[in-house]
PDB file of C-alpha atoms in Angstrom:
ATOM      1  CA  UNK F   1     103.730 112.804  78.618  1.00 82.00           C
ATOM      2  CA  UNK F   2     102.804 109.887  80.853  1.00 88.00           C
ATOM      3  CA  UNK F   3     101.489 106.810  79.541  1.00 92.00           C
ATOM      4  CA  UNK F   4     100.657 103.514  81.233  1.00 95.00           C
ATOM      5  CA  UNK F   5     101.250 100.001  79.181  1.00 96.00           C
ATOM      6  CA  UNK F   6      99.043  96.838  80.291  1.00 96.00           C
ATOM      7  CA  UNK F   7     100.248  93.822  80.202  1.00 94.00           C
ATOM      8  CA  UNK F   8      97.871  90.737  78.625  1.00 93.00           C
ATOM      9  CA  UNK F   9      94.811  91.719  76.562  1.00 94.00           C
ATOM     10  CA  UNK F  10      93.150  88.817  77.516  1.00 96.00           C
ATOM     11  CA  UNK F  11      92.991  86.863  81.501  1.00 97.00           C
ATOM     12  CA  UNK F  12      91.274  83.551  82.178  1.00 97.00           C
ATOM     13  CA  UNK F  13      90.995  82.514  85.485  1.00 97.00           C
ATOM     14  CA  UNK F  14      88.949  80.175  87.749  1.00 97.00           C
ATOM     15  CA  UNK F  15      86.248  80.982  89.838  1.00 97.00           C
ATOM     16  CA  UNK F  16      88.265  81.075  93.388  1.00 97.00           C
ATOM     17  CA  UNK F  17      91.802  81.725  92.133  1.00 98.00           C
ATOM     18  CA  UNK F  18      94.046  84.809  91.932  1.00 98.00           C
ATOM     19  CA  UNK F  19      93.322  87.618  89.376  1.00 98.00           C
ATOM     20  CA  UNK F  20      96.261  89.151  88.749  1.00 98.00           C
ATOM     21  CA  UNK F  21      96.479  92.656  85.911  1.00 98.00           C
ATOM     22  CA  UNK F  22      99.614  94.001  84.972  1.00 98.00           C
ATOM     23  CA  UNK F  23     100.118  97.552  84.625  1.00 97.00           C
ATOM     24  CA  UNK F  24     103.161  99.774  84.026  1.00 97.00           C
ATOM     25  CA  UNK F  25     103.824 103.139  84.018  1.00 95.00           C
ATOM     26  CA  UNK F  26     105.818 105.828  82.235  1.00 93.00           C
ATOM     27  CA  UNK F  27     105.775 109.421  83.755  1.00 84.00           C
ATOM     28  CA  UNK F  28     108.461 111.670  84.682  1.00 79.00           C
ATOM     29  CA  UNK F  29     106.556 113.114  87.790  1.00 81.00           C
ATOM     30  CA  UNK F  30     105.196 111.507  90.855  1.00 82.00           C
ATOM     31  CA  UNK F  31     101.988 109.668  88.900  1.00 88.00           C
ATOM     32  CA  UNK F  32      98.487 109.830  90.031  1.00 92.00           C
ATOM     33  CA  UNK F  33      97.353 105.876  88.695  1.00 94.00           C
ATOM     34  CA  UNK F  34      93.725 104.638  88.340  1.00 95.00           C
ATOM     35  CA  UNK F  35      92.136 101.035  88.168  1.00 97.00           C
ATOM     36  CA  UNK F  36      88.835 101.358  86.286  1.00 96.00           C
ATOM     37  CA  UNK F  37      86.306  98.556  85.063  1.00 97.00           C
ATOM     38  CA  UNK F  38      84.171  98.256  82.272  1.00 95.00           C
ATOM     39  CA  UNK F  39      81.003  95.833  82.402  1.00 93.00           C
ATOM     40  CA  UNK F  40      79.419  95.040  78.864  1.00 88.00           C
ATOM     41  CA  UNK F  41      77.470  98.488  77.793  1.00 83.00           C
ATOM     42  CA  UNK F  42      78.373 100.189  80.493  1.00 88.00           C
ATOM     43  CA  UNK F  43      80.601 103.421  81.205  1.00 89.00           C
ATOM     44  CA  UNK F  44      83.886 103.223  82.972  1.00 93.00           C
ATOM     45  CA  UNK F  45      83.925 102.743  87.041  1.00 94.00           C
ATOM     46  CA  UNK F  46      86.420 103.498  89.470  1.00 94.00           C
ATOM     47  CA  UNK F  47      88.227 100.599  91.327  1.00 96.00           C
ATOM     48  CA  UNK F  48      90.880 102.261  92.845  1.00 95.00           C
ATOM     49  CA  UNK F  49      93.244 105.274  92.717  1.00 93.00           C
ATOM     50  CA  UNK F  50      96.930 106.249  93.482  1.00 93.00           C
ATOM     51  CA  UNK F  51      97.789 109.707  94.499  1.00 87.00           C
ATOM     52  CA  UNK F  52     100.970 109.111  96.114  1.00 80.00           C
ATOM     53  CA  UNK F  53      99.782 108.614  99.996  1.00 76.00           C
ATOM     54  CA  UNK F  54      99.878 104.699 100.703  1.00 86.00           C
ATOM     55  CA  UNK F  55     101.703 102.796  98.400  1.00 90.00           C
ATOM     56  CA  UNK F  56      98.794  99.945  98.829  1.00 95.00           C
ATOM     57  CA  UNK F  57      95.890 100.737  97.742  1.00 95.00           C
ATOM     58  CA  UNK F  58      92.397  98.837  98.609  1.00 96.00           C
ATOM     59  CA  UNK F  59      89.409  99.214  96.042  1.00 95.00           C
ATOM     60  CA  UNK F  60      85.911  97.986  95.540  1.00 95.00           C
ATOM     61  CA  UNK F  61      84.642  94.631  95.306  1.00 94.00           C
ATOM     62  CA  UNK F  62      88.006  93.179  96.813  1.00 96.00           C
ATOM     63  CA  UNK F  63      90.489  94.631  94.265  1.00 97.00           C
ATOM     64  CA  UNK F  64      93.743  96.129  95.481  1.00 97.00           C
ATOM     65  CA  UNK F  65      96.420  97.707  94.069  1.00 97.00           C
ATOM     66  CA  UNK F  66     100.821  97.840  95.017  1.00 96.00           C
ATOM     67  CA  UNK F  67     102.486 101.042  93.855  1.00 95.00           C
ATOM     68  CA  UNK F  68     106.006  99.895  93.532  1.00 94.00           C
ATOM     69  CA  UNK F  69     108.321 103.123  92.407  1.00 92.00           C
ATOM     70  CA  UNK F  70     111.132 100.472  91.667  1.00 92.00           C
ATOM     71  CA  UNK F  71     109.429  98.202  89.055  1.00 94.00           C
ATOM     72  CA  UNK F  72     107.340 101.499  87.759  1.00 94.00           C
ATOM     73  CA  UNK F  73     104.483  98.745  88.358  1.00 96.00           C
ATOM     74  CA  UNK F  74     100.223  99.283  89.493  1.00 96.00           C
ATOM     75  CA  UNK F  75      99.431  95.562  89.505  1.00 98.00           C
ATOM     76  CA  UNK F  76      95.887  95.313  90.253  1.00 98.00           C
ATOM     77  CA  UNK F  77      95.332  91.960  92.333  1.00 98.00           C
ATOM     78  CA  UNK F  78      92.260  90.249  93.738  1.00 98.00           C
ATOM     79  CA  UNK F  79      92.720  87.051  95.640  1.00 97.00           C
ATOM     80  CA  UNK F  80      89.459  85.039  95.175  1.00 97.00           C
ATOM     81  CA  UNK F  81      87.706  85.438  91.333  1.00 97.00           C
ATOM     82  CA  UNK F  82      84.144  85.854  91.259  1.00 97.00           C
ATOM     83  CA  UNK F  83      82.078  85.487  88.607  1.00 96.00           C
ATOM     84  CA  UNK F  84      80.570  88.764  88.800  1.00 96.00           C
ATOM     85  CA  UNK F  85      84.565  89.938  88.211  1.00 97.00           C
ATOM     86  CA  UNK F  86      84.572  88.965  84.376  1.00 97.00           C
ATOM     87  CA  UNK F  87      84.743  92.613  82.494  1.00 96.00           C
ATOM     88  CA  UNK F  88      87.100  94.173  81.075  1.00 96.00           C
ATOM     89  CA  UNK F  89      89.706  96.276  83.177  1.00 97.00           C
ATOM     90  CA  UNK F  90      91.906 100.148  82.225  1.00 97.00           C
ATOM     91  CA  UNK F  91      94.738 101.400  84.001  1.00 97.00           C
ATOM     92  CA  UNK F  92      94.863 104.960  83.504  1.00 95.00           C
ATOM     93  CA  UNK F  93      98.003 107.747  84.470  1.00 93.00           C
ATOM     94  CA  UNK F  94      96.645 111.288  84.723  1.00 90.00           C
ATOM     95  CA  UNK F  95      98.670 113.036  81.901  1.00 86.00           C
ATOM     96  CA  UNK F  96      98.768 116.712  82.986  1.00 83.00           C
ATOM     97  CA  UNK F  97      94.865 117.238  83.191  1.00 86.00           C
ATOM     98  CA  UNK F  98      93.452 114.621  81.833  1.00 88.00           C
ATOM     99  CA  UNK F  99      93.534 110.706  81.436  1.00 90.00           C
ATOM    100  CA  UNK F 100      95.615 108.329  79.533  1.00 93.00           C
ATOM    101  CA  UNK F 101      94.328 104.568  79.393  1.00 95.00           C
ATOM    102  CA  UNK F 102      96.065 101.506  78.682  1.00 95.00           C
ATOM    103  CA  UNK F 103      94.639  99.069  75.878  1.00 95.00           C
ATOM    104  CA  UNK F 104      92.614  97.092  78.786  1.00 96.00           C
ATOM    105  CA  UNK F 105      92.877  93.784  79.781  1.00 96.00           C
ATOM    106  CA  UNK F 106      89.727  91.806  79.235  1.00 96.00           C
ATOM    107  CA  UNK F 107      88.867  88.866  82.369  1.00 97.00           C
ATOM    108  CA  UNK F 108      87.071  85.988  81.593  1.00 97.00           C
ATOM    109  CA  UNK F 109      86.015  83.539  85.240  1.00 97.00           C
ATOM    110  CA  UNK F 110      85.787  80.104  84.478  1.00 96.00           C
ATOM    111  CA  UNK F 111      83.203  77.854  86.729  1.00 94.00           C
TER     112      UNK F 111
ATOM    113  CA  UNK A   1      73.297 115.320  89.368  1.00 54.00           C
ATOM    114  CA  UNK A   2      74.055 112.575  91.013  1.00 79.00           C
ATOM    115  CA  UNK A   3      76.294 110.912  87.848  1.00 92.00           C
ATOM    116  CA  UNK A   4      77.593 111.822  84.655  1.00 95.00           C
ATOM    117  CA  UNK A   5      74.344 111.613  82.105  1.00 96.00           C
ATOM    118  CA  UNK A   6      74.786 110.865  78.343  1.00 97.00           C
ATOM    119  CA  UNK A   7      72.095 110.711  75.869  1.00 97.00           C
ATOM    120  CA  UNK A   8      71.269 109.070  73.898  1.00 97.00           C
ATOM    121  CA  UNK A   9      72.565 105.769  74.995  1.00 96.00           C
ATOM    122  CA  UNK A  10      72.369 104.272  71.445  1.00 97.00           C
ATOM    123  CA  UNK A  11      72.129 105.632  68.422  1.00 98.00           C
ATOM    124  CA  UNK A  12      71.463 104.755  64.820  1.00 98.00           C
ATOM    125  CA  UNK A  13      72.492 106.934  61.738  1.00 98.00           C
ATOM    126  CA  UNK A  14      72.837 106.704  57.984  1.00 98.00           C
ATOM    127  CA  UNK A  15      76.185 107.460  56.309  1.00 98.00           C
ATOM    128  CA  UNK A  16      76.736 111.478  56.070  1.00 98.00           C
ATOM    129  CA  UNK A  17      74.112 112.030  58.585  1.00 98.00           C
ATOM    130  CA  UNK A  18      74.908 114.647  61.114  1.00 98.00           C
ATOM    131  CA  UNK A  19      75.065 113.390  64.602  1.00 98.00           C
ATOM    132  CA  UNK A  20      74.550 115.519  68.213  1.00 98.00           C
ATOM    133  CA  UNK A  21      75.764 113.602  71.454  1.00 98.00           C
ATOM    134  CA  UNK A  22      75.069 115.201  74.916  1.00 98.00           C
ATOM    135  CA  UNK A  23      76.760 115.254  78.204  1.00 98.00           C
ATOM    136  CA  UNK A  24      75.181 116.066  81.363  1.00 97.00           C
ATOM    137  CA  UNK A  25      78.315 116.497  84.116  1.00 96.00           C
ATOM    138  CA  UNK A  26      77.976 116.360  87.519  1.00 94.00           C
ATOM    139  CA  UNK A  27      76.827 119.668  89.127  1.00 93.00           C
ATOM    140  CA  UNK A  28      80.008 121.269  90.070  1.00 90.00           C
ATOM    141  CA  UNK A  29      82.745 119.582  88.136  1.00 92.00           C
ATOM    142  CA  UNK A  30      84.412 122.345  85.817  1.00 93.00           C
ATOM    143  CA  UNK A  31      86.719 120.072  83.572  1.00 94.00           C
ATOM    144  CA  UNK A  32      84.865 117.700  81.355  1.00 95.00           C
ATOM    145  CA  UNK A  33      86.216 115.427  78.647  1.00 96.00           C
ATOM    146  CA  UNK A  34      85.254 113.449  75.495  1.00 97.00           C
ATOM    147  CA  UNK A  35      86.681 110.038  74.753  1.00 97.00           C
ATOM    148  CA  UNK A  36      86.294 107.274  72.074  1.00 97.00           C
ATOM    149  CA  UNK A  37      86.243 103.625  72.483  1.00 95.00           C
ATOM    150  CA  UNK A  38      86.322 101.688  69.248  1.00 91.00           C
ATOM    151  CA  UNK A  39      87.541  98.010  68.447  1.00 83.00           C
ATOM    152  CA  UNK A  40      90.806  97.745  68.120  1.00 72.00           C
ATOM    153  CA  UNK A  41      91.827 101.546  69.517  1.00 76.00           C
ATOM    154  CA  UNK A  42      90.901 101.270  72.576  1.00 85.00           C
ATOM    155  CA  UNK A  43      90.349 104.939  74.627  1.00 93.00           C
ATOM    156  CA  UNK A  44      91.137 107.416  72.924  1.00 94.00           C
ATOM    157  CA  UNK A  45      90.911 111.219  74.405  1.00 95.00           C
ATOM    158  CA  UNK A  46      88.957 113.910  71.945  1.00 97.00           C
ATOM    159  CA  UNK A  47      88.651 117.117  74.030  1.00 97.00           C
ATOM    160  CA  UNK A  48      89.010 118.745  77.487  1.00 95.00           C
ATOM    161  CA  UNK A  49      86.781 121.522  78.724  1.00 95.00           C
ATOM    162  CA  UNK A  50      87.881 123.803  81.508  1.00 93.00           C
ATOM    163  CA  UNK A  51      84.152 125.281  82.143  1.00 93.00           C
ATOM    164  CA  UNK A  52      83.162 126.657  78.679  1.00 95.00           C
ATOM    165  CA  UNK A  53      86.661 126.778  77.280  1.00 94.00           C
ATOM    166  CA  UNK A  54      88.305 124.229  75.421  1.00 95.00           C
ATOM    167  CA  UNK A  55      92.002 124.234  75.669  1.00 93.00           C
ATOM    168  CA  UNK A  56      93.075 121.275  74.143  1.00 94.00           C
ATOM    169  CA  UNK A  57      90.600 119.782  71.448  1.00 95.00           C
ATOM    170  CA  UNK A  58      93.997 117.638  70.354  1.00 94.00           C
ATOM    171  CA  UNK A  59      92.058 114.156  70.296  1.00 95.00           C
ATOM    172  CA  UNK A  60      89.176 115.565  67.464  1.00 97.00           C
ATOM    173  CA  UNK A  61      89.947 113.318  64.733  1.00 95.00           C
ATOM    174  CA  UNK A  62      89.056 115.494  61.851  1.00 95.00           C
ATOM    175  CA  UNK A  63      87.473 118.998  61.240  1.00 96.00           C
ATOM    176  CA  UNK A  64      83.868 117.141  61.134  1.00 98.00           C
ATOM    177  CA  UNK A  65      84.078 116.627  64.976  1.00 98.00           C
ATOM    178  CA  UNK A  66      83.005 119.584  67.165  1.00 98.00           C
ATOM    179  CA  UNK A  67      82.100 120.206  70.309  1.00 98.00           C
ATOM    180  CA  UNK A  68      80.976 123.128  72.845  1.00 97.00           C
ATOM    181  CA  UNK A  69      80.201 123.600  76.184  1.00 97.00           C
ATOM    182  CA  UNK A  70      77.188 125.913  77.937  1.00 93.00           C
ATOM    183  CA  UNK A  71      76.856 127.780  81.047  1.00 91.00           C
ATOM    184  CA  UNK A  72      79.464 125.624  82.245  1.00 88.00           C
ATOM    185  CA  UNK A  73      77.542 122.058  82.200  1.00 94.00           C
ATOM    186  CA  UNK A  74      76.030 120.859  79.406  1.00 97.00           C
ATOM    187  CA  UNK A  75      78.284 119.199  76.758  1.00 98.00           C
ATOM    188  CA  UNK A  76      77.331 118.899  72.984  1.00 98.00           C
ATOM    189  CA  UNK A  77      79.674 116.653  70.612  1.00 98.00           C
ATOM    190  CA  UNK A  78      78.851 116.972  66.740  1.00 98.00           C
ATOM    191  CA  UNK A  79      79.813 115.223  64.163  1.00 98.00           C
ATOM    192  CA  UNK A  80      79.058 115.993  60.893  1.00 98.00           C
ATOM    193  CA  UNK A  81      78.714 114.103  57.264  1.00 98.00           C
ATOM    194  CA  UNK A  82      78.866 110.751  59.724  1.00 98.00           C
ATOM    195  CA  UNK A  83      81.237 108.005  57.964  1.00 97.00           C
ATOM    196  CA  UNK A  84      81.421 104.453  59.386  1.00 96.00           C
ATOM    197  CA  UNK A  85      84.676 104.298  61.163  1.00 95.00           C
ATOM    198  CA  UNK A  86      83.057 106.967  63.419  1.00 97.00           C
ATOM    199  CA  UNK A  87      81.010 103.796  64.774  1.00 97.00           C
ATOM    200  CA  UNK A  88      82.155 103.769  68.541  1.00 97.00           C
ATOM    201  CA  UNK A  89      81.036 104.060  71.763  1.00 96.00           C
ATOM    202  CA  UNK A  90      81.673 108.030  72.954  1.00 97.00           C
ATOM    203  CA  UNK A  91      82.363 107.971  76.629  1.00 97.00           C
ATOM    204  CA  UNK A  92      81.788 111.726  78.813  1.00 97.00           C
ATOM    205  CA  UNK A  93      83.734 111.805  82.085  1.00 95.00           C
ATOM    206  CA  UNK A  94      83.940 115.023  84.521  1.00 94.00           C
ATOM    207  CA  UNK A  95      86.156 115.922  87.304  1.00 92.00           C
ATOM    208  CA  UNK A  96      86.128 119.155  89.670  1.00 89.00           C
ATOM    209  CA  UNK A  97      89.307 120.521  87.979  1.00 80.00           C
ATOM    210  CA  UNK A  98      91.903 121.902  89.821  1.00 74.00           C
ATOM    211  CA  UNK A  99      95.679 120.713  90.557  1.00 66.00           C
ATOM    212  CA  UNK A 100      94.445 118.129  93.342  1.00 64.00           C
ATOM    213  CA  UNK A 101      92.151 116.771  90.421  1.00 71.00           C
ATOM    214  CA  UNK A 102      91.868 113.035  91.095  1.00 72.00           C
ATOM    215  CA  UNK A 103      87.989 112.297  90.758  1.00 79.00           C
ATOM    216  CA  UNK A 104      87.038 111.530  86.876  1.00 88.00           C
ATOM    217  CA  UNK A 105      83.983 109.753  86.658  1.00 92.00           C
ATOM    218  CA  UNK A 106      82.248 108.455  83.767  1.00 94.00           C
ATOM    219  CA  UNK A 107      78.979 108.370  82.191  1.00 95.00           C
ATOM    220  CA  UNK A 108      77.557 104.725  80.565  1.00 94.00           C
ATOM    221  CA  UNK A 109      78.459 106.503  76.967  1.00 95.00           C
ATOM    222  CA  UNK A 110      76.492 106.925  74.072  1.00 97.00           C
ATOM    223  CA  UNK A 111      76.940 103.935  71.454  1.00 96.00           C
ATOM    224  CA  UNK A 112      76.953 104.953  67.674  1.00 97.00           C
ATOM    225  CA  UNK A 113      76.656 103.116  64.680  1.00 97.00           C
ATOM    226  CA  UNK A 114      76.535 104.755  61.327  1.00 97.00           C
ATOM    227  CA  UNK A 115      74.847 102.391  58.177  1.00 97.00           C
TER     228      UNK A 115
END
């Protein structure tokens, strides 16, 4: 089974600064990794997704994403916060058909 | 459609209350799945449909969960005799299926609380 472990629960950062989310991956197969976010009452949107073509991947709203096979690492980076970033962010594998998420990493932008 | 519908998107029931939670996919997508996201669990998978069959119902947390699948679309998740650690947001997603299956999108999920 593939599984995905993220890194922090919780990420503070100031408005203009580096947002940086840790992700890690466990899978035995060439992995298929997501980015999603998760505003309050809201579903689950896309960010970005890995399916093994460029190993940098560019998302919405600024938010990109380094495959590195070495560290078994998704980081999920964004170089200037916005306030509009604060939610709370999954890293997903695809495990065989369907979706495994990490615990989610909640952001919080500071003025 | 144009997205993943759920209905309704909040919903109120008394203790050992039978509950029905719909899907809506998106017109085309033949795999559809039910998750859970509660405090403190996180997202956790219930069942995958591949059209109207359900090959792995794995995630259903106890015989009073159910769920079927019509004509290929519409998505009905039941729970019965409702208990209050069943409180939790019940997120739909739907993908076109497939092995080059990368698009899962979700709907805005259908918040429960049970008094």
């Amino acid at each position: 089974a593939q599984s995905v472990t993220q890194l922090g629960s919780h990420v503070s950062v100031s408005e203009g600064a580096l947002v940086l989310l840790r992700c890690n991956y466990s899978s035995s197969v060439p992995p298929y990794l997501f980015w999603y976010v998760q505003y309050p009452n809201q579903g689950l949107q896309l960010l970005l997704k890995y399916t093994s073509a460029a190993t940098l991947v560019k998302g919405i709203n600024g938010f990109e994403a380094e495959f590195k096979k070495s560290e078994t690492s998704f980081h999920l980076t964004k170089p200037s916060a916005h306030m509009s970033d604060a939610a709370e962010y999954f890293c997903a594998v695809r495990d065989d058909y369907k979706l495994s998420f990490g615990a989610g990493t909640t952001v919080t932008v500071r003025a | 459609g144009a997205g993943v519908s759920q209905s309704p998107s909040n919903k109120v029931t008394e203790k050992g209350k039978d509950v029905e939670l719909r899907c809506d996919p998106i017109s085309g997508h033949t795999a559809l799945y039910w998750y859970r996201q509660s405090l403190g669990q996180g997202l956790e998978f219930l069942i995958y449909f591949q059209g109207n069959s359900a090959p792995d119902k794995s995630g259903l947390p106890s015989d009073r969960f159910s769920a079927e699948r019509t004509g290929g679309s519409v998505s009905t998740l039941t729970i019965q005799r409702t208990q209050q650690e069943d409180s939790a947001v019940y997120l739909c997603a739907s993908s076109p299926g497939g092995p080059n299956n990368y698009g899962y999108t979700f709907g805005s999920g259908t918040r429960l609380t049970v008094v």
